[in-house]
Tab-separated table of C-alpha atoms and ligand atoms in Angstrom:
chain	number	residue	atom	x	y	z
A	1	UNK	CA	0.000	0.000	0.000
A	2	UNK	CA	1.492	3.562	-0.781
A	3	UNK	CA	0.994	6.618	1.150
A	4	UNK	CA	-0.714	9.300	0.075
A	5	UNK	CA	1.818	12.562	-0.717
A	6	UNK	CA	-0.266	15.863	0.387
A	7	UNK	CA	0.439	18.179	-1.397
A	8	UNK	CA	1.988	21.568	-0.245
A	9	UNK	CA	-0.837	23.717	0.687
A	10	UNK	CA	0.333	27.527	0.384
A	11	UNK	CA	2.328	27.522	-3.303
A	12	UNK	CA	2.705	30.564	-4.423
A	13	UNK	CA	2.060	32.694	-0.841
A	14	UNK	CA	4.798	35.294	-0.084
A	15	UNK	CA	4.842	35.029	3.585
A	16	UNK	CA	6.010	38.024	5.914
A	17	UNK	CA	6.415	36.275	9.660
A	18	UNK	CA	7.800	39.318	12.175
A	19	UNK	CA	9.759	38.019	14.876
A	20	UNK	CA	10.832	34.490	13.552
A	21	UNK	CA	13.922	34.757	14.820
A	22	UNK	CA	13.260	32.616	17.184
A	23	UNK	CA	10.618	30.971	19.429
A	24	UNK	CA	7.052	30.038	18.100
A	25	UNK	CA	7.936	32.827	14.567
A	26	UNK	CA	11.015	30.022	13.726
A	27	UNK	CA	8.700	27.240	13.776
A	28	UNK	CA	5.921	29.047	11.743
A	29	UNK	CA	8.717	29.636	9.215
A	30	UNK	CA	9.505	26.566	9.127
A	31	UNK	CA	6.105	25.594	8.607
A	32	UNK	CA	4.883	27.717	6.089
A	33	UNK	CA	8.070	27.397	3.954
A	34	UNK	CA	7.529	23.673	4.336
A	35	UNK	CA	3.681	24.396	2.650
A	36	UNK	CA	5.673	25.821	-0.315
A	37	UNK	CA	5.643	29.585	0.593
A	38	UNK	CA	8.633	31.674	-0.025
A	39	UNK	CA	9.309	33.089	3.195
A	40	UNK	CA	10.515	36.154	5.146
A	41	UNK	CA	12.532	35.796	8.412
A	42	UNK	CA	12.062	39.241	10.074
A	43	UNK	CA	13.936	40.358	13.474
A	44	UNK	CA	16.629	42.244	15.132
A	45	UNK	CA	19.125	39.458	15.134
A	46	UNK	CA	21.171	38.597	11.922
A	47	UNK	CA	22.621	36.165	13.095
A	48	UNK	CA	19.371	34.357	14.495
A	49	UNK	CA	17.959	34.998	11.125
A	50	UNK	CA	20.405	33.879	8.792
A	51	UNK	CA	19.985	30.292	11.075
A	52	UNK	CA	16.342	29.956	10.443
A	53	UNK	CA	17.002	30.824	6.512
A	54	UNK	CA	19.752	27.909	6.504
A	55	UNK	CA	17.102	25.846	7.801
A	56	UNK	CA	14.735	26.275	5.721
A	57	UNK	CA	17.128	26.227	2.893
A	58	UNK	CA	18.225	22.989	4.011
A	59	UNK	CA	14.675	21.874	4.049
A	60	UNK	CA	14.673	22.668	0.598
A	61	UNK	CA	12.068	25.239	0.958
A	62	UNK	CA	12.655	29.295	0.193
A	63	UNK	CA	13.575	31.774	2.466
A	64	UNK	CA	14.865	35.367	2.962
A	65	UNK	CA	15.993	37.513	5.913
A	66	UNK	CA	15.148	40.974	6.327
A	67	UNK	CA	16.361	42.929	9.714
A	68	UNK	CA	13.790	44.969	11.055
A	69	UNK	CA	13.463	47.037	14.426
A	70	UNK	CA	9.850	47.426	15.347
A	71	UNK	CA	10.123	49.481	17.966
A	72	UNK	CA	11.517	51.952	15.816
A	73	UNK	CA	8.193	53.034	14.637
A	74	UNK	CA	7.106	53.482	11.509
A	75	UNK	CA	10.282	54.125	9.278
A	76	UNK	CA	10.948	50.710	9.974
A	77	UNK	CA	7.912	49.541	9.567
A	78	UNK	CA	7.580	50.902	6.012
A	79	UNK	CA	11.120	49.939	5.168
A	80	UNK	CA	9.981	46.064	6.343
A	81	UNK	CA	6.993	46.301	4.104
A	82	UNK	CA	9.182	47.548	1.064
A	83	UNK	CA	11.875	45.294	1.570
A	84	UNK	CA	10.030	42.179	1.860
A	85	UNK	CA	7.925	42.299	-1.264
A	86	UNK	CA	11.439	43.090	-3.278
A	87	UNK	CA	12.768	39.850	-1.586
A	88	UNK	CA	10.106	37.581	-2.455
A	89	UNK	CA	9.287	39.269	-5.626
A	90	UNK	CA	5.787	40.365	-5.090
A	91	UNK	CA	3.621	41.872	-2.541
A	92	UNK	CA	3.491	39.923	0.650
A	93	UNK	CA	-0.105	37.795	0.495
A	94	UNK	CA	0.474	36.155	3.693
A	95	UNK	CA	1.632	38.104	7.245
A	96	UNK	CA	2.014	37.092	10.280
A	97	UNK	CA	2.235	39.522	13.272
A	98	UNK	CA	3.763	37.257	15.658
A	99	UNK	CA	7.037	39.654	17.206
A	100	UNK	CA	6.088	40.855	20.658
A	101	UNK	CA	7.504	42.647	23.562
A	102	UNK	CA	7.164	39.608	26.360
A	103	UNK	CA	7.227	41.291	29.457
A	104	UNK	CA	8.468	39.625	32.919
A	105	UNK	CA	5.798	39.429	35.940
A	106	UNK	CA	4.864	42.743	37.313
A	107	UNK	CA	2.935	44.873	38.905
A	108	UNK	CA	1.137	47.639	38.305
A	109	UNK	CA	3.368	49.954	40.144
A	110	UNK	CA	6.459	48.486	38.019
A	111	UNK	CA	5.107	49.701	34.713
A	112	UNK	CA	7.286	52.436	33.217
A	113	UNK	CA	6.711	54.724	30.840
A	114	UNK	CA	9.733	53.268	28.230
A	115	UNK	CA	8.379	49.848	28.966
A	116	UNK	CA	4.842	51.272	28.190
A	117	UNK	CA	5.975	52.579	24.900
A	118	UNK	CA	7.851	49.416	23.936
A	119	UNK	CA	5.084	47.023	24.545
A	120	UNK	CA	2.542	48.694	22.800
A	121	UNK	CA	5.030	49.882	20.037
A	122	UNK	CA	5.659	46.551	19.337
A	123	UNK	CA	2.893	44.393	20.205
A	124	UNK	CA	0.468	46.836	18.498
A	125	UNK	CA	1.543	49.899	16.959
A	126	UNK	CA	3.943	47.550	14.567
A	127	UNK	CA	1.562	45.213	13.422
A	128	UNK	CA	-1.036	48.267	12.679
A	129	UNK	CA	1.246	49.906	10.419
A	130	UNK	CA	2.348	46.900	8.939
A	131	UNK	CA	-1.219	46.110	7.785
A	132	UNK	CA	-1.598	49.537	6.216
A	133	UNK	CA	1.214	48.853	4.978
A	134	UNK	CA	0.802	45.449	3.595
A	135	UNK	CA	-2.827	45.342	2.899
A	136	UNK	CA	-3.769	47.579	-0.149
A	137	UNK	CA	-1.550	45.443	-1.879
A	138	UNK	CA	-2.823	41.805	-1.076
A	139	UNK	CA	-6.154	43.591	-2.027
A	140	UNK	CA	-4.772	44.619	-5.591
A	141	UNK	CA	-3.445	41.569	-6.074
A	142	UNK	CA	-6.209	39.583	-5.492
A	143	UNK	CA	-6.361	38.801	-1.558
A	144	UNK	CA	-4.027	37.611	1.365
A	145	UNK	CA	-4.180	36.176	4.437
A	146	UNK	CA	-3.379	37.720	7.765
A	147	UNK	CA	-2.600	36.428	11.121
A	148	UNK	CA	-2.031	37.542	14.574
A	149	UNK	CA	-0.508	36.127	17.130
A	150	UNK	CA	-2.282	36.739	20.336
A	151	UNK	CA	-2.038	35.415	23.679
A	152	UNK	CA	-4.591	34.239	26.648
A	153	UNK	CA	-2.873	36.780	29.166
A	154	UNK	CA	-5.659	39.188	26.141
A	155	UNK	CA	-8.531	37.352	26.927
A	156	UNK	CA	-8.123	37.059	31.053
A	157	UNK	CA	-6.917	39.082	33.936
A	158	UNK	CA	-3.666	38.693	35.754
A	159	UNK	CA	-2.161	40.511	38.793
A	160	UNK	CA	1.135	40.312	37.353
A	161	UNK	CA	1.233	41.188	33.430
A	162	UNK	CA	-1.776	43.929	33.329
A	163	UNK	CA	0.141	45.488	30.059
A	164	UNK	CA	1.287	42.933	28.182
A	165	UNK	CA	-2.311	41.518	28.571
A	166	UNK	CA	-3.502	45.165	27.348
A	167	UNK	CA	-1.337	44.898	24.228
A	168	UNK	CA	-2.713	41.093	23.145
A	169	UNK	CA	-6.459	42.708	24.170
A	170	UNK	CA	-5.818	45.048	21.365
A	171	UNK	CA	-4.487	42.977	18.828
A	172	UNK	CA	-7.154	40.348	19.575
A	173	UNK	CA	-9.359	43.660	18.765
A	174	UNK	CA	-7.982	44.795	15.826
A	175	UNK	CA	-8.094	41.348	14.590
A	176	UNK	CA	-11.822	41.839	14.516
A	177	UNK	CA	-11.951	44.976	13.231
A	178	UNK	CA	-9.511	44.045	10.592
A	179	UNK	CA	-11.453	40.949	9.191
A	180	UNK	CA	-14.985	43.438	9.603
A	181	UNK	CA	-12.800	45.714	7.166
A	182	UNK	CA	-11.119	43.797	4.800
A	183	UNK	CA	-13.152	40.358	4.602
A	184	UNK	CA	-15.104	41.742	1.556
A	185	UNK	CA	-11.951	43.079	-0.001
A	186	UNK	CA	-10.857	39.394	0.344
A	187	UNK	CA	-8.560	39.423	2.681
A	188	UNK	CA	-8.740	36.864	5.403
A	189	UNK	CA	-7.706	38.062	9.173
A	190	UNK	CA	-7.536	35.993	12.111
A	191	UNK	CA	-5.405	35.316	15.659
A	192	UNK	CA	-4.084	32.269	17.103
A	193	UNK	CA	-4.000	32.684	20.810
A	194	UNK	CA	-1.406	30.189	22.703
A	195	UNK	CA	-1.476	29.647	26.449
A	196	UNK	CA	1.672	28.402	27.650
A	197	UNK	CA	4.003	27.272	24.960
A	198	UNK	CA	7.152	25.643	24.745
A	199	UNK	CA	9.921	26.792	22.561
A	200	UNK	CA	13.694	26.326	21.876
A	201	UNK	CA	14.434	29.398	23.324
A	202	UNK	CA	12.662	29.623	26.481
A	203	UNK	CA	14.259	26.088	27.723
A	204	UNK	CA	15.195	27.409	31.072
A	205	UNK	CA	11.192	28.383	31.845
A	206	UNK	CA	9.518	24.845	30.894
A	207	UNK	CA	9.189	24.164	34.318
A	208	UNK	CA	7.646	27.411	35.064
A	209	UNK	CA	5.373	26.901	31.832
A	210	UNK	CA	4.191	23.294	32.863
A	211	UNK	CA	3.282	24.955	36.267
A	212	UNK	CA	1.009	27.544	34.519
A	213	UNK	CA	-0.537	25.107	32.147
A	214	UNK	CA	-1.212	22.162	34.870
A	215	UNK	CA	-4.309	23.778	35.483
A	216	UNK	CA	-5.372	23.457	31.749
A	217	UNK	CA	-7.795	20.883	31.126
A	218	UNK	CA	-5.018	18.727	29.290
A	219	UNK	CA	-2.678	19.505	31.879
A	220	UNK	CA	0.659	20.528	29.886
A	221	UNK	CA	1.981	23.549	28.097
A	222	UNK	CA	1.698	23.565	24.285
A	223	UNK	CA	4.631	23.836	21.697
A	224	UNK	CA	5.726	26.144	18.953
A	225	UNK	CA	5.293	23.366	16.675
A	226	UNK	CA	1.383	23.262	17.356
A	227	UNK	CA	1.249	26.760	17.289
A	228	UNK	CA	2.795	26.724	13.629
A	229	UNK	CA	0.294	24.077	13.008
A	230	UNK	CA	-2.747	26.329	13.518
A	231	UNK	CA	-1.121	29.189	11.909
A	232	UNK	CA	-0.673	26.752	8.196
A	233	UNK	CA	-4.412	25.808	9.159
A	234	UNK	CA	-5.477	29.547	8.942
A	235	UNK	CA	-3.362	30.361	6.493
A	236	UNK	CA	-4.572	28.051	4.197
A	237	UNK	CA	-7.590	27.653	2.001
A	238	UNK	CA	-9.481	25.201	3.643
A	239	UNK	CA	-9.801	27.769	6.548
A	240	UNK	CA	-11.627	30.043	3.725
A	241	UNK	CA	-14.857	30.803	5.447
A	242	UNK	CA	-12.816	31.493	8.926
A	243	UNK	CA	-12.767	35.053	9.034
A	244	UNK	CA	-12.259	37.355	12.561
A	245	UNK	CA	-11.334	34.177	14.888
A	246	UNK	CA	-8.889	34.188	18.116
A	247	UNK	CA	-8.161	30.172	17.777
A	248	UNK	CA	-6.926	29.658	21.109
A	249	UNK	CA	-4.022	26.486	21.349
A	250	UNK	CA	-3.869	26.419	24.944
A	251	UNK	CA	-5.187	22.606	26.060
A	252	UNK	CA	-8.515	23.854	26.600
A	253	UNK	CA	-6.955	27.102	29.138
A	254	UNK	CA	-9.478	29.560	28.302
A	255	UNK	CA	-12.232	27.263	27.963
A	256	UNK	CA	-12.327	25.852	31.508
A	257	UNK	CA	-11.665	29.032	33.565
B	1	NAP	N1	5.842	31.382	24.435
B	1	NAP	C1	4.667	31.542	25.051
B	1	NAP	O1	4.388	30.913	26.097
B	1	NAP	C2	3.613	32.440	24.453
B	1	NAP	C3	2.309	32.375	24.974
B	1	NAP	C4	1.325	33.174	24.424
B	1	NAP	C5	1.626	34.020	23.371
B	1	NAP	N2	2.914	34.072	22.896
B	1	NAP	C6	3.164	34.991	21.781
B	1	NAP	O2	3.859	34.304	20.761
B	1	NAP	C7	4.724	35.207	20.074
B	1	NAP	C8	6.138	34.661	20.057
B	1	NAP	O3	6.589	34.460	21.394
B	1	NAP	P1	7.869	33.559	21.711
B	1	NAP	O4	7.612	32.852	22.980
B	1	NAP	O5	8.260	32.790	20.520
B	1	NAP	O6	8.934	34.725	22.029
B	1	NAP	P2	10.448	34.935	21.582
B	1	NAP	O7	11.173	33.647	21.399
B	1	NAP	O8	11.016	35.930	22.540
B	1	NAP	O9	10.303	35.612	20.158
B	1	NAP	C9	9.948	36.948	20.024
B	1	NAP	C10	10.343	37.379	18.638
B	1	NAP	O10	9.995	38.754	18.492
B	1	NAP	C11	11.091	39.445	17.955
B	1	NAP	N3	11.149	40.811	18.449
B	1	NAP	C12	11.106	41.232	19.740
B	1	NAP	N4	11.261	42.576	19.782
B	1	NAP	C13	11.388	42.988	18.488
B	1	NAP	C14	11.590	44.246	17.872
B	1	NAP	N5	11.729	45.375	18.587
B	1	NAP	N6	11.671	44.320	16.530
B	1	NAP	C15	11.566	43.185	15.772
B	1	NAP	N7	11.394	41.955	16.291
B	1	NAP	C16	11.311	41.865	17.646
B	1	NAP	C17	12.335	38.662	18.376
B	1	NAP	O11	13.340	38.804	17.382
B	1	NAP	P3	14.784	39.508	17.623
B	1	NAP	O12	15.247	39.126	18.969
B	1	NAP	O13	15.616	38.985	16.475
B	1	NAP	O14	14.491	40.955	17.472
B	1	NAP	C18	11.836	37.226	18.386
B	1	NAP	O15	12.047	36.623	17.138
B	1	NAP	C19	4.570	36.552	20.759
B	1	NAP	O16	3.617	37.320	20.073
B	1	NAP	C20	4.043	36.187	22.135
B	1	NAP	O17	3.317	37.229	22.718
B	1	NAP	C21	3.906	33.310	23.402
C-alpha cells in the first residue's frame, strides 16, 4: 500500500512572519516554507535569522531575511513592508504579526513609561502599520491572508502582566476589526491565541510553563510546533470561510476558567 503525498498547501504565498527569529515565529517559518511559501525571516538578530534561513534552505524550501526594528516606529515599519515584497518578488499575500515585547511578571506599580511605549510599540503599533502597509496590496493583487498572534494573558486578567495583557487585548481587537474591514476586499484576518508554549528558546522556563498550564484541562503547556500548526491551518484555504477568529491552542486554558 502507498501513502498518500499531500500536497503543499500555500504555493505561491509570499509570507512576511515578524519576529521568527526565534521561538514560536522560527517554527511558523519553518512551517509555512515547508507548505511551499517563499518566506521572510524578520527580526533584530542577523545572526538568528540567517539560522532559520539555513534551515529552511536545508529543508529545501525558500527563504529570505530581512532585519527589522519594530520598535523603531514606523520608518521601519515601512522599510519592512518595502523590503520584503522586493525579496520575495511580489507583494506579501500572507503576514504574520507574531514579534512581541514579552514582558516579565509585574505589577502595576512596576510599569514604566519606556516599557509602556515598547510594549505597545511593538505588540500593536507595529503590526497596525504593517497592515496599512501590507494590505492595499494583497487587495490589488487579489487577496491575502493575515494572522495575529495573540495570547490568553488578552482574553483574562492577571495581577502580574496587566500590560502585556492590554497589548494582546488590542491585537485580539484589531483582529476583529480588521477581518470586519477587509473580509469583503478578500482578505482573510484571524489570531491564534497560545497559552503556555514551549519553545527552543525559552528552555530554562519549561518548568515554570508546565506549572502555569497544569491547570489546563489537558494539563501541559503547548509547543511552537502546534502553534505553527494552527497558523498553516489559517493560512490556508481550507480555513476560507474562517474570518475574525482568536483560535486559542492552549489545552482547553481559556475554555475551563
Ligand atoms: N511562548 C509563550 O508561552 C507564548 C504564549 C502566548 C503568546 N505568545 C506569543 O507568541 C509570540 C512569540 O513568542 P515567543 O515565545 O516565541 O517569544 P520569543 O522567542 O522571545 O520571540 C519573540 C520574537 O519577536 C522578535 N522581536 C522582539 N522585539 C522585536 C523588535 N523590537 N523588533 C523586531 N522583532 C522583535 C524577536 O526577534 P529579535 O530578537 O531577532 O528581534 C523574536 O524573534 C509573541 O507574540 C508572544 O506574545 C507566546
Amino acid at each position: 500500500m502507498t501513502t498518500p503525498v499531500s500536497s503543499p498547501q500555500l504555493s505561491g504565498r509570499r509570507a512576511l512572519v515578524t519576529g521568527s527569529t526565534s521561538g514560536i515565529g522560527r517554527s511558523v517559518a519553518l512551517a509555512l516554507a515547508r507548505e511551499g511559501a517563499a518566506v521572510v525571516v524578520s527580526g533584530r538578530d542577523d545572526a538568528a535569522g540567517e539560522a532559520v534561513i539555513k534551515e529552511i534552505h536545508a529543508a529545501g524550501g525558500t527563504a529570505h531575511f530581512v532585519r527589522a526594528d519594530l520598535a523603531e516606529g514606523g520608518l521601519a515599519v515601512a522599510r519592512l513592508a518595502r523590503e520584503a515584497a522586493e525579496r520575495v518578488g511580489g507583494p506579501i499575500n500572507l503576514l504574520v504579526n507574531n514579534a512581541a515585547v514579552l514582558i516579565p511578571a509585574q505589577s502595576l506599580t512596576e510599569v514604566g513609561e519606556q516599557m509602556a511605549d515598547a510594549a505597545f510599540g511593538v505588540n500593536v503599533k507595529a503590526p497596525a502599520l504593517l497592515v496599512a502597509a501590507l494590505a492595499p496590496a494583497m487587495v490589488d493583487s487579489g487577496g491575502g491572508v493575515i494572522v495575529n498572534i495573540g495570547s490568553i494573558s488578552g482574553a483574562i486578567g492577571s495581577p502580574v502582566s496587566a500590560l502585556y495583557g492590554a497589548t494582546k487585548a488590542a491585537l485580539h481587537s484589531l483582529t476583529a476589526s480588521w477581518a470586519a474591514e477587509l473580509a469583503p476586499k478578500g482578505v482573510r484576518v484571524n489570531a491564534v491565541v497560545p497559552g503556555p508554549t514551549m519553545t527552543r528558546e525559552n528552555a530554562p522556563y519549561h518548568a515554570v510553563l508546565r506549572d502555569i498550564a497544569s491547570v489546563a484541562p489537558d494539563g501541559r503547556p503547548g509547543t511552537s510546533d502546534e502553534v505553527a500548526d494552527a497558523v498553516v491551518f489559517l493560512a490556508g484555504d481550507r480555513a476560507a470561510h474562517i474570518h475574525g477568529a482568536t483560535l486559542p491552542v492552549d489545552g482547553g486554558y481559556l475554555a475551563a476558567r
